[in-house]
PDB file of C-alpha atoms in Angstrom:
ATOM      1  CA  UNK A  22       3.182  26.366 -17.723  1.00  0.00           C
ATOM      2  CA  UNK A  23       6.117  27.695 -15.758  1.00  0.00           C
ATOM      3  CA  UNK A  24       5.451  27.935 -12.176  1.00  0.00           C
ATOM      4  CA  UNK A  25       5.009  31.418 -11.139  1.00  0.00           C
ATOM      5  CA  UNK A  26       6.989  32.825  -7.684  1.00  0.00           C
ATOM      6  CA  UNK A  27       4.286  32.635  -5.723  1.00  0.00           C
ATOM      7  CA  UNK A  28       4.216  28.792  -6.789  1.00  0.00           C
ATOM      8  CA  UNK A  29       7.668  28.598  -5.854  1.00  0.00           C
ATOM      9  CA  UNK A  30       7.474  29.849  -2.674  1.00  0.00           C
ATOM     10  CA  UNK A  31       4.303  28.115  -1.672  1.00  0.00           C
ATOM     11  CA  UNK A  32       5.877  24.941  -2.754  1.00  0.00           C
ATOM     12  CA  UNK A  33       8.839  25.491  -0.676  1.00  0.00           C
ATOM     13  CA  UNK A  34       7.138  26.430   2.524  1.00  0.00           C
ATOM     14  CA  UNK A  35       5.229  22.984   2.141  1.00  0.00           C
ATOM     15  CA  UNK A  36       8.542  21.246   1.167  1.00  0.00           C
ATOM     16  CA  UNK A  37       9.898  23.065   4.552  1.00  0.00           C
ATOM     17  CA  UNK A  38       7.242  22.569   6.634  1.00  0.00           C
ATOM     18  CA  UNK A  39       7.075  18.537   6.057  1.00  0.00           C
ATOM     19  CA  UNK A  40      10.344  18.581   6.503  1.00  0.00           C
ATOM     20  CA  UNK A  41      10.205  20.366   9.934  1.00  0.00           C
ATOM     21  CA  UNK A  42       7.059  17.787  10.730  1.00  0.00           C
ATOM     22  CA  UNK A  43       9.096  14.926   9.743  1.00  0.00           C
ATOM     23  CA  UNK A  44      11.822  15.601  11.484  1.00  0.00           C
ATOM     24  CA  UNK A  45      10.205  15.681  14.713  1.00  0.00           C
ATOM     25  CA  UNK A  46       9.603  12.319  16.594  1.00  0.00           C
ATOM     26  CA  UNK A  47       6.085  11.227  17.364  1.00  0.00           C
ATOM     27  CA  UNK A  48       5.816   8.161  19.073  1.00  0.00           C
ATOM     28  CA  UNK A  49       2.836   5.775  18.938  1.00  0.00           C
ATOM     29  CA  UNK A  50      -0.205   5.781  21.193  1.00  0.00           C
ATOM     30  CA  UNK A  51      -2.217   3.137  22.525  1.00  0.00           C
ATOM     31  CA  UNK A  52      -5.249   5.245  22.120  1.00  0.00           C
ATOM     32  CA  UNK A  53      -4.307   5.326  18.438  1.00  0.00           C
ATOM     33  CA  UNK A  54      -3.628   1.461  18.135  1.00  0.00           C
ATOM     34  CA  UNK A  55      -6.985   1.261  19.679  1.00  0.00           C
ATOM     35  CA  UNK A  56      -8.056   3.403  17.008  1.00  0.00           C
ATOM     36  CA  UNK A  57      -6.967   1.628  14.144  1.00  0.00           C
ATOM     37  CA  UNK A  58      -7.811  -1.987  14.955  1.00  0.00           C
ATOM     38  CA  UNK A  59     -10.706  -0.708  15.199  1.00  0.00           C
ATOM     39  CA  UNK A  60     -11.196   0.976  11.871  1.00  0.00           C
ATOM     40  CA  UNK A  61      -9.336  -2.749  10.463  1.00  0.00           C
ATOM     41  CA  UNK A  62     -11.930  -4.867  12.255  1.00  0.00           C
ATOM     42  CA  UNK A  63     -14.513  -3.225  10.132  1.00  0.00           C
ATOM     43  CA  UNK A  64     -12.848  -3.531   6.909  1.00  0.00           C
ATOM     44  CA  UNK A  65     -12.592  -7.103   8.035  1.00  0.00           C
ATOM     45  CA  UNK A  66     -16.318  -7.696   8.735  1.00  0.00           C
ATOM     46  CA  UNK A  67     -17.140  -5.832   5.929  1.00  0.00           C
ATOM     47  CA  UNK A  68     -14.523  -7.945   3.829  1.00  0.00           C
ATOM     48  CA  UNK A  69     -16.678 -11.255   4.383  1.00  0.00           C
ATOM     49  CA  UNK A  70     -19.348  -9.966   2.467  1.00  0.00           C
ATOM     50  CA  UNK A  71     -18.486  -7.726  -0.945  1.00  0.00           C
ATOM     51  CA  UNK A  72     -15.358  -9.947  -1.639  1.00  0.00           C
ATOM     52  CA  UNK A  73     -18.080 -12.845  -2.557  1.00  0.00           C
ATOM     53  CA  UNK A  74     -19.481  -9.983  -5.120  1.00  0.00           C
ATOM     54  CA  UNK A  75     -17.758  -9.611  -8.563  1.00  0.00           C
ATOM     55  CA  UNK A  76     -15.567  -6.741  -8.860  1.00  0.00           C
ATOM     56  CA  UNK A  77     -17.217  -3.958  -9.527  1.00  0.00           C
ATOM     57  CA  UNK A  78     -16.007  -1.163 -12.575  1.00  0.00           C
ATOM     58  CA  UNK A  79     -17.853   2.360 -12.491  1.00  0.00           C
ATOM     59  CA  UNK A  80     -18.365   2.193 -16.295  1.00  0.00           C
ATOM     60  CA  UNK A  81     -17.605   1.474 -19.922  1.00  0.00           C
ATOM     61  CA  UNK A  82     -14.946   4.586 -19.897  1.00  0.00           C
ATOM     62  CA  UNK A  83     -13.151   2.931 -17.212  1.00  0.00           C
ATOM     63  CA  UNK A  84     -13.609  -0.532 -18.092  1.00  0.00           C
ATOM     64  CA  UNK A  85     -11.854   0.910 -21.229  1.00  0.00           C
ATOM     65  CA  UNK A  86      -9.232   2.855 -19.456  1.00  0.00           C
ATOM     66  CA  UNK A  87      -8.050  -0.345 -17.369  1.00  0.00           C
ATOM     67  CA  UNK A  88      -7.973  -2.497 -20.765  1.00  0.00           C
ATOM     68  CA  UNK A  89      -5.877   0.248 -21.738  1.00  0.00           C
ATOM     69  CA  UNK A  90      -3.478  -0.174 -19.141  1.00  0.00           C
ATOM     70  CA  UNK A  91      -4.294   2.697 -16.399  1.00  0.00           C
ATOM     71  CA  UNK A  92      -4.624   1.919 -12.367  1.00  0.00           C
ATOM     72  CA  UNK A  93      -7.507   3.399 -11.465  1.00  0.00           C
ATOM     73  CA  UNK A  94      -7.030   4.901  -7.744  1.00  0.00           C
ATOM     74  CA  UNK A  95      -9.117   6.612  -5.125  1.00  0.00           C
ATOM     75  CA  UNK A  96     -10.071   6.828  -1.561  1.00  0.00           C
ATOM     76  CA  UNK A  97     -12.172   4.013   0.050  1.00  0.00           C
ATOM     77  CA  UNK A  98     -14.449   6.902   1.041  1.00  0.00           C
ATOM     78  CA  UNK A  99     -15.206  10.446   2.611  1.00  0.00           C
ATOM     79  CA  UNK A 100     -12.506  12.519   4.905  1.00  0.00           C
ATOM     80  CA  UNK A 101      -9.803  10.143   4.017  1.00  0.00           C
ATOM     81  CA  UNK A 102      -7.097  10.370   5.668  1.00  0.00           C
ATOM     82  CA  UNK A 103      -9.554   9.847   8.395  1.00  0.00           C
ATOM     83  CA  UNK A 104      -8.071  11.255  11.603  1.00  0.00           C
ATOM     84  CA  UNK A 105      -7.614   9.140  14.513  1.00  0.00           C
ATOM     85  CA  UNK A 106      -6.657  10.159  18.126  1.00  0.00           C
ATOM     86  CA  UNK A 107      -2.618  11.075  17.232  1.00  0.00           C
ATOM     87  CA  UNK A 108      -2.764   9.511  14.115  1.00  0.00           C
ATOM     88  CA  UNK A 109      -4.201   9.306  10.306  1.00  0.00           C
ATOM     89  CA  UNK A 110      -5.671   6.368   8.525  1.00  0.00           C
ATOM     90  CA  UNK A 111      -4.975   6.615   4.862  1.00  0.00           C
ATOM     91  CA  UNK A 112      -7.569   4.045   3.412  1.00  0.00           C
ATOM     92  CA  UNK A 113      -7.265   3.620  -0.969  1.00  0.00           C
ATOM     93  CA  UNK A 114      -8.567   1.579  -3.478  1.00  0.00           C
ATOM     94  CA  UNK A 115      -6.988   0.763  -6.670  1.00  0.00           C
ATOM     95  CA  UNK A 116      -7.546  -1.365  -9.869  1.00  0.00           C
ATOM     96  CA  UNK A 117      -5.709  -2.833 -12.031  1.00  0.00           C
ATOM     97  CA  UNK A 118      -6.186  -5.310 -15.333  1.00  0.00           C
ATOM     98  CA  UNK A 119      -3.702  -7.682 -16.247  1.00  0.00           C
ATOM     99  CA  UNK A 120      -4.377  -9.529 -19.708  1.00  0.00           C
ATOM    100  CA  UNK A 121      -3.740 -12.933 -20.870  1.00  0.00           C
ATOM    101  CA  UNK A 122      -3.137 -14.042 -17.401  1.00  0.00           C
ATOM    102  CA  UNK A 123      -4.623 -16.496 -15.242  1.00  0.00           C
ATOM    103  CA  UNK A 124      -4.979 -16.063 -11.241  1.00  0.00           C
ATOM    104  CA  UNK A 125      -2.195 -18.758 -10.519  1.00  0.00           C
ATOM    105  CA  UNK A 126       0.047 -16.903 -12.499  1.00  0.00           C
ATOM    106  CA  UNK A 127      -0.841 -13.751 -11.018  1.00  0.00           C
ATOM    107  CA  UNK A 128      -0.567 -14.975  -7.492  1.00  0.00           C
ATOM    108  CA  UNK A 129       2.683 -16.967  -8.172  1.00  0.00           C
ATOM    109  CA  UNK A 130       4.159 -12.976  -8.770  1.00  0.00           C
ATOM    110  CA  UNK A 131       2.226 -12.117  -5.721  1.00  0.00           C
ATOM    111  CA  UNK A 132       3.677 -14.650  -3.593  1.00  0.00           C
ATOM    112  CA  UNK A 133       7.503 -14.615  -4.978  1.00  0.00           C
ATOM    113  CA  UNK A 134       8.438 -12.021  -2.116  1.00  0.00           C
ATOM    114  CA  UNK A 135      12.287 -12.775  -2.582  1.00  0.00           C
ATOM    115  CA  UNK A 136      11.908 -10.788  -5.906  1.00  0.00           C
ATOM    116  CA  UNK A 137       9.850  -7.978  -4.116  1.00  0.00           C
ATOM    117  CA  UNK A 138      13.406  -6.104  -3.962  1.00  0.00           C
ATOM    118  CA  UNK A 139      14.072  -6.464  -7.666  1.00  0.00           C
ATOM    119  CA  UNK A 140      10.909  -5.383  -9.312  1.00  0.00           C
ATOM    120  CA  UNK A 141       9.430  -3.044  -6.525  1.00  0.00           C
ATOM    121  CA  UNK A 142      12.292  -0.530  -6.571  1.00  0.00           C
ATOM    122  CA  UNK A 143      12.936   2.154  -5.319  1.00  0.00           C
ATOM    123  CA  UNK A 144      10.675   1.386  -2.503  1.00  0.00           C
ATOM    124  CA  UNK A 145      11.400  -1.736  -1.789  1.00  0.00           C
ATOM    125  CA  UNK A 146      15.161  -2.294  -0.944  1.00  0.00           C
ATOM    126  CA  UNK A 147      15.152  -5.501   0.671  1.00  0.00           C
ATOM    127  CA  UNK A 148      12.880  -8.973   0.830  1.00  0.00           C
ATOM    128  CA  UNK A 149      12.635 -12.220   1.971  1.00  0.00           C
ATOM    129  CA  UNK A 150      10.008 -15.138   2.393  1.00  0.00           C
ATOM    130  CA  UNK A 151      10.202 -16.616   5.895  1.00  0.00           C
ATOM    131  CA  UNK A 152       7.398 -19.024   5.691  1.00  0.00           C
ATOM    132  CA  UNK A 153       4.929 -20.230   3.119  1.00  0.00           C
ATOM    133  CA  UNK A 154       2.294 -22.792   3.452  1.00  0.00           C
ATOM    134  CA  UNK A 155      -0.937 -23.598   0.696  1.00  0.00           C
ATOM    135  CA  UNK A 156      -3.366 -20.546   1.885  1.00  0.00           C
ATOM    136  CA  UNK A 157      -0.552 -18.267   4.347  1.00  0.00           C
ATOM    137  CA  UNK A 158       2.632 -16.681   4.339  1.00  0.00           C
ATOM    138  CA  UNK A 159       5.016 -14.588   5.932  1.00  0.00           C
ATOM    139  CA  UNK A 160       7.605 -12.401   4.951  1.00  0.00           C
ATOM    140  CA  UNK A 161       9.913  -9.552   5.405  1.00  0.00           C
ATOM    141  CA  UNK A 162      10.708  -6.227   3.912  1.00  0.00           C
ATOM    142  CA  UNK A 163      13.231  -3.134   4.114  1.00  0.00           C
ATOM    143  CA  UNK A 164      11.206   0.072   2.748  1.00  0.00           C
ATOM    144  CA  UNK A 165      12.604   3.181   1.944  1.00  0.00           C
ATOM    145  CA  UNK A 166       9.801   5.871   2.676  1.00  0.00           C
ATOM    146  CA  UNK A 167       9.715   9.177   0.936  1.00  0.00           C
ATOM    147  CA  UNK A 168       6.141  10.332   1.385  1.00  0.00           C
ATOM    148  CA  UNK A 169       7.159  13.339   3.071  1.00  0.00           C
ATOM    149  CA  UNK A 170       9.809  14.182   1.125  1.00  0.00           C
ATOM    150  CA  UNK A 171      12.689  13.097   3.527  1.00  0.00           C
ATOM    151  CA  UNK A 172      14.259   9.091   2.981  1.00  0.00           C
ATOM    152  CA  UNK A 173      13.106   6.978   6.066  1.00  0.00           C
ATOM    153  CA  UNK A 174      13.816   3.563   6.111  1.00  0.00           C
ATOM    154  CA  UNK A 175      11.633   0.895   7.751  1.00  0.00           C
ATOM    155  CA  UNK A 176      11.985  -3.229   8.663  1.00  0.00           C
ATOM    156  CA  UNK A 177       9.127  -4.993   8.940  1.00  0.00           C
ATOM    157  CA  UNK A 178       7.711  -8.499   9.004  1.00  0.00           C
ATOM    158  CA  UNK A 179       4.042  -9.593   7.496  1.00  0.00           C
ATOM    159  CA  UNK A 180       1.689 -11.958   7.442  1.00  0.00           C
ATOM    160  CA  UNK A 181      -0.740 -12.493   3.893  1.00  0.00           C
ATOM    161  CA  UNK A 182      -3.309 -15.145   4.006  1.00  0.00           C
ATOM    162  CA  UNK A 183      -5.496 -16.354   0.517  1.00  0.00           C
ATOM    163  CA  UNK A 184      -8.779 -17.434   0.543  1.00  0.00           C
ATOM    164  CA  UNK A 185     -10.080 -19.165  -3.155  1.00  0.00           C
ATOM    165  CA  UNK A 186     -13.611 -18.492  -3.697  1.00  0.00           C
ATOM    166  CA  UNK A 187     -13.981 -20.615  -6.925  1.00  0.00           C
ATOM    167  CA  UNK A 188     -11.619 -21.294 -10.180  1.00  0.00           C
ATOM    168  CA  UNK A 189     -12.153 -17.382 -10.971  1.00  0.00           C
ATOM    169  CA  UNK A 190     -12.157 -15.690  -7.958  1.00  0.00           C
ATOM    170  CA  UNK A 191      -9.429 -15.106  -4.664  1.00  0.00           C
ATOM    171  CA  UNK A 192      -8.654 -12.672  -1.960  1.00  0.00           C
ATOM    172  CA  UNK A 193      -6.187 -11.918   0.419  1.00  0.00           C
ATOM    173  CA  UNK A 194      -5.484  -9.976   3.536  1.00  0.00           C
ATOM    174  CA  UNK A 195      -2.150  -9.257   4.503  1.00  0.00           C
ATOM    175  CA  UNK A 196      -0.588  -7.137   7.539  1.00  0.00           C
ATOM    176  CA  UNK A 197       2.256  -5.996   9.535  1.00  0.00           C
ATOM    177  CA  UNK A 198       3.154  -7.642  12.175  1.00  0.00           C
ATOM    178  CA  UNK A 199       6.197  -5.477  12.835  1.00  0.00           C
ATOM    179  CA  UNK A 200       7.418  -2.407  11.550  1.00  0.00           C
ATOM    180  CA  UNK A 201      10.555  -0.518  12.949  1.00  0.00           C
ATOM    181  CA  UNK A 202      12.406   2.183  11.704  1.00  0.00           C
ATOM    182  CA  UNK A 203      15.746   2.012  10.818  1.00  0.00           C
ATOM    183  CA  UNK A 204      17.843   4.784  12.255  1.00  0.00           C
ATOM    184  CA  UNK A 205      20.841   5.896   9.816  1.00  0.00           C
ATOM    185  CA  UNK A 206      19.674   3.755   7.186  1.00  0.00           C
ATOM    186  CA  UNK A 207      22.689   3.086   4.988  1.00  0.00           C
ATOM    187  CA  UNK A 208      25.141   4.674   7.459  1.00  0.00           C
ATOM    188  CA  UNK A 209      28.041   3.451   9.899  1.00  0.00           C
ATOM    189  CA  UNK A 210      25.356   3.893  12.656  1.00  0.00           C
ATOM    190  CA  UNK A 211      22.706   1.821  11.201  1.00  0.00           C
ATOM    191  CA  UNK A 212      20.089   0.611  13.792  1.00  0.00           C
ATOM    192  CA  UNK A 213      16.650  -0.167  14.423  1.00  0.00           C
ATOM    193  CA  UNK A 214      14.286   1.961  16.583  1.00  0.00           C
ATOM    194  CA  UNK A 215      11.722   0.625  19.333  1.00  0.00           C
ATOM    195  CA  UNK A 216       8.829  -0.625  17.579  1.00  0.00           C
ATOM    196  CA  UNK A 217       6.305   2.604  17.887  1.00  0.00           C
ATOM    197  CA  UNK A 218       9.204   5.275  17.987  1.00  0.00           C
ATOM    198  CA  UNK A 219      10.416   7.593  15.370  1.00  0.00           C
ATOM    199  CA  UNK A 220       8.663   9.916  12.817  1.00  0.00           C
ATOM    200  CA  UNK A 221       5.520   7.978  12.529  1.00  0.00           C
ATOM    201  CA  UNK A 222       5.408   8.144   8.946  1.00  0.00           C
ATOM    202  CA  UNK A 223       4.414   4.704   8.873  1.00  0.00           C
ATOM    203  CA  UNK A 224       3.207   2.717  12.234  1.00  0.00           C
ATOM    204  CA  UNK A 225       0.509   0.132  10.692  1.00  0.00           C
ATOM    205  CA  UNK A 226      -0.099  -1.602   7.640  1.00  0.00           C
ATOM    206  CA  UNK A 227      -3.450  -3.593   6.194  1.00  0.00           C
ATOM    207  CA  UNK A 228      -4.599  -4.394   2.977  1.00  0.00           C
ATOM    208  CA  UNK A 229      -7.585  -6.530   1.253  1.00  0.00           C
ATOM    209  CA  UNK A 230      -6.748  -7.906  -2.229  1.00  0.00           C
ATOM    210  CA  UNK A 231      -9.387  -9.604  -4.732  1.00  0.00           C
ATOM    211  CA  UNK A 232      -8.442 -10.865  -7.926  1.00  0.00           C
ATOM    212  CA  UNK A 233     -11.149 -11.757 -10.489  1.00  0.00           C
ATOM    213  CA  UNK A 234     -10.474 -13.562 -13.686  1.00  0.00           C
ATOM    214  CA  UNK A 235     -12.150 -12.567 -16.473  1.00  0.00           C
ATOM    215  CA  UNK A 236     -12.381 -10.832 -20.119  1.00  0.00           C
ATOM    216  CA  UNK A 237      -9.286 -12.483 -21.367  1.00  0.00           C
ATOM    217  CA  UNK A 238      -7.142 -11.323 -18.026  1.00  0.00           C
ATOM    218  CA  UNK A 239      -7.169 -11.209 -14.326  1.00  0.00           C
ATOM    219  CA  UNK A 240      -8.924  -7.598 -12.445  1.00  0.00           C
ATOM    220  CA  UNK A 241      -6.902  -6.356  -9.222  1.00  0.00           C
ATOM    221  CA  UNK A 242      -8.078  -4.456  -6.803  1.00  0.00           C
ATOM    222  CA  UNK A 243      -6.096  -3.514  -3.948  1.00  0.00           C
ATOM    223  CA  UNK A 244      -7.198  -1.803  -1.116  1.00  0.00           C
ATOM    224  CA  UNK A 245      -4.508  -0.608   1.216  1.00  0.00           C
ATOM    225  CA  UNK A 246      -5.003   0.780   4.965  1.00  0.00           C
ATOM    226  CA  UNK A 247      -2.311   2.880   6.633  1.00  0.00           C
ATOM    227  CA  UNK A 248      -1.243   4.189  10.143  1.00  0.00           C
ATOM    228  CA  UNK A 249       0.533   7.356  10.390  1.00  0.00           C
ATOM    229  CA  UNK A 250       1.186  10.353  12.779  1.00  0.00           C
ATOM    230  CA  UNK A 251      -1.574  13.374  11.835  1.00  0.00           C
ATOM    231  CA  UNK A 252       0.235  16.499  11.389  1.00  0.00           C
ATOM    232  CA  UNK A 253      -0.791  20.056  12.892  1.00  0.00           C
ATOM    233  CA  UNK A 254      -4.241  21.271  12.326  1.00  0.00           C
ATOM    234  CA  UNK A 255      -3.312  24.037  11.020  1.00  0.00           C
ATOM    235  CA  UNK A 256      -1.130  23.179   8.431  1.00  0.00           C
ATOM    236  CA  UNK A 257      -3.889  20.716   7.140  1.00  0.00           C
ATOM    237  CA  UNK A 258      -5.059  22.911   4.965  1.00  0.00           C
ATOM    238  CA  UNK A 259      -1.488  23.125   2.852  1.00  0.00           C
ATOM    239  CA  UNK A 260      -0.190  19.204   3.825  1.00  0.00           C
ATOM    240  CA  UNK A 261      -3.644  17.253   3.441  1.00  0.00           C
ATOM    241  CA  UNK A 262      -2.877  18.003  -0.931  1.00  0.00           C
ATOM    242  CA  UNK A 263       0.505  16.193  -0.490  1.00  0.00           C
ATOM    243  CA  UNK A 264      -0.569  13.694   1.589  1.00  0.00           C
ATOM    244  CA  UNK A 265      -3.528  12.427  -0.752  1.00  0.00           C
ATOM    245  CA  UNK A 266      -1.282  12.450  -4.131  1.00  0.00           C
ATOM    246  CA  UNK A 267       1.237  10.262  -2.710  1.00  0.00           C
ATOM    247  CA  UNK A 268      -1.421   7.764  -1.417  1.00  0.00           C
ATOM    248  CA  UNK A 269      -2.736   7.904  -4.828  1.00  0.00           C
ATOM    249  CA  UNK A 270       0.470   7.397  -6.563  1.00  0.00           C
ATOM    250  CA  UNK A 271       2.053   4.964  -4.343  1.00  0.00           C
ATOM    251  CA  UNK A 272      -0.972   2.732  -5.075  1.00  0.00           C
ATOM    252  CA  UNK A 273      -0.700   3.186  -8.195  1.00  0.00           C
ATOM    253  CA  UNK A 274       3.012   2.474  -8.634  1.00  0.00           C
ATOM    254  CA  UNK A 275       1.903  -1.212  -6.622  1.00  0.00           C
ATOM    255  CA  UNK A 276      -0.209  -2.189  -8.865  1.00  0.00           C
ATOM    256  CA  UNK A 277       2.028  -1.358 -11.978  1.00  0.00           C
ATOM    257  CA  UNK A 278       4.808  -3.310 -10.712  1.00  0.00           C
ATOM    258  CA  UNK A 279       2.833  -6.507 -10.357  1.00  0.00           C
ATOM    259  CA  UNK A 280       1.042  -6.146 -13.648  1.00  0.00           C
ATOM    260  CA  UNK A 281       5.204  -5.879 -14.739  1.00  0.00           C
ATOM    261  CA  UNK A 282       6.063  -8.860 -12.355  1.00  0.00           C
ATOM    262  CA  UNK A 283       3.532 -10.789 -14.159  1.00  0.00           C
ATOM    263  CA  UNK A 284       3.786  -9.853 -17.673  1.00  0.00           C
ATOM    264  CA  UNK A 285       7.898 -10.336 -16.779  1.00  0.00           C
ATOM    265  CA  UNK A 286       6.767 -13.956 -15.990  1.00  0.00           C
ATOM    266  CA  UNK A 287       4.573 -14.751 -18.915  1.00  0.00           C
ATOM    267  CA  UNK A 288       7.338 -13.238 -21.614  1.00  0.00           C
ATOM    268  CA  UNK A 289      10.103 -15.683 -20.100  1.00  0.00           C
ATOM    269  CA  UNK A 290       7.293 -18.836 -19.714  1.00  0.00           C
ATOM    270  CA  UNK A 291       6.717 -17.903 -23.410  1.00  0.00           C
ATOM    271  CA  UNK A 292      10.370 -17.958 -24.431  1.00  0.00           C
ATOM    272  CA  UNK A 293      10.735 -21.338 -23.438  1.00  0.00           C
TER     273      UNK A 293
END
């Protein structure tokens, strides 16, 4: 179906208006950092105790579906993006299933964050491992951000720690420890901005992984966490839409490209 005018123009009064939103600066507050550890500290505590439980799928018809190949996405629960003093916490869940693979071959794509720029494009322009040791590492990233329709470019450094539960069964959590936006990404006045300054499109990131081996394949579900400026309450009503389908799809474009990453690996271990 074609889109109508009205579609046209109500598309490009959202397209304008993030782009007016975006373009404004919004710079981070403590009462919003206060916020969101808060809101992680609970996903922590609450961490401890379902990521001993298998992984849980709804039913048969999407048990089927992920043997099939889709990422199964949605929100970790009600009023997500939940708003935050200043800010919105954008909290999903996806799942993935990768077959004929084992969890050590899973996590060695995982954990190979030099090739994060090669097979996480176009979001991921840049990577690099700093440190790794047997259950923690940290690395770096350069992210081009284009959630609001405008290209942002962020630095940032991160921390991901794994925890085995038995042969068949890991998590991890991983986090920012800095994230800075670059200012003229790609330009002759390329620099990076106070940590906490800029759009706000991104200020904090979190996420709980467990991986479950099983039926032939390894289960991934991915639950990422967030920090961003909230945007007028008035315009919710037409931006909230936006917001939520580009949560859902960025998740969903993560765990495609490891599923790739792996099945990459497992083609060229194959070859030899």
């Amino acid at each position: 179906m074609k889109p109508t005018g009205t579609m046209r123009t109500s598309r490009t009064a959202v397209v304008t208006l993030l782009l007016a939103i975006a373009a404004r600066a919004a710079d981070l507050k403590p009462e919003t950092v206060s916020a969101w550890e808060e809101y992680v500290k609970g996903k922590n505590v609450a961490a401890k105790s379902f990521v001993n439980a298998p992984i849980v799928v709804a039913d048969s018809d999407s048990w089927a579906a992920l043997r099939s190949g889709k990422v199964l996405v949605a929100p970790a629960g009600a009023n997500i993006p939940r708003r935050v003093p200043s800010g919105l916490v954008h909290d999903w869940i996806g799942t993935a299933f990768i077959p004929n693979a084992t969890i050590p071959q899973v996590l060695a794509a995982v954990r190979d964050y030099d090739r994060y720029k090669n097979v996480c494009r176009p979001g991921v322009v840049d990577s690099r491992t700093c440190l790794t040791a047997e259950d923690e590492d940290q690395f770096s990233l350069v992210l081009i951000n284009k959630a609001l329709l405008v290209k942002k470019a962020l630095e940032g450094d991160y921390r991901a720690t794994y925890f085995r539960l038995d042969d068949h069964r890991w998590y991890s959590i991983a986090e920012s420890t800095r994230l800075q936006e670059i200012e003229g990404f790609g330009g002759a006045d390329t620099h990076l901005l106070p940590d906490g300054e800029g759009t706000g499109l991104i200020w904090r990131a979190h996420s709980i992984s467990r991986y479950e081996e099983r039926d032939g394949g390894v289960v991934i579900q991915f639950e990422a966490l967030v920090l961003s400026r909230d945007v007028p309450a008035a315009l919710r009503w037409m931006i909230d839409p936006t917001i939520r389908r580009v949560s859902r799809e960025s998740i969903q474009l993560s765990l495609q490209q490891t599923r790739d990453a792996v099945q990459s690996n497992l083609a060229v271990a194959s070859a030899h």
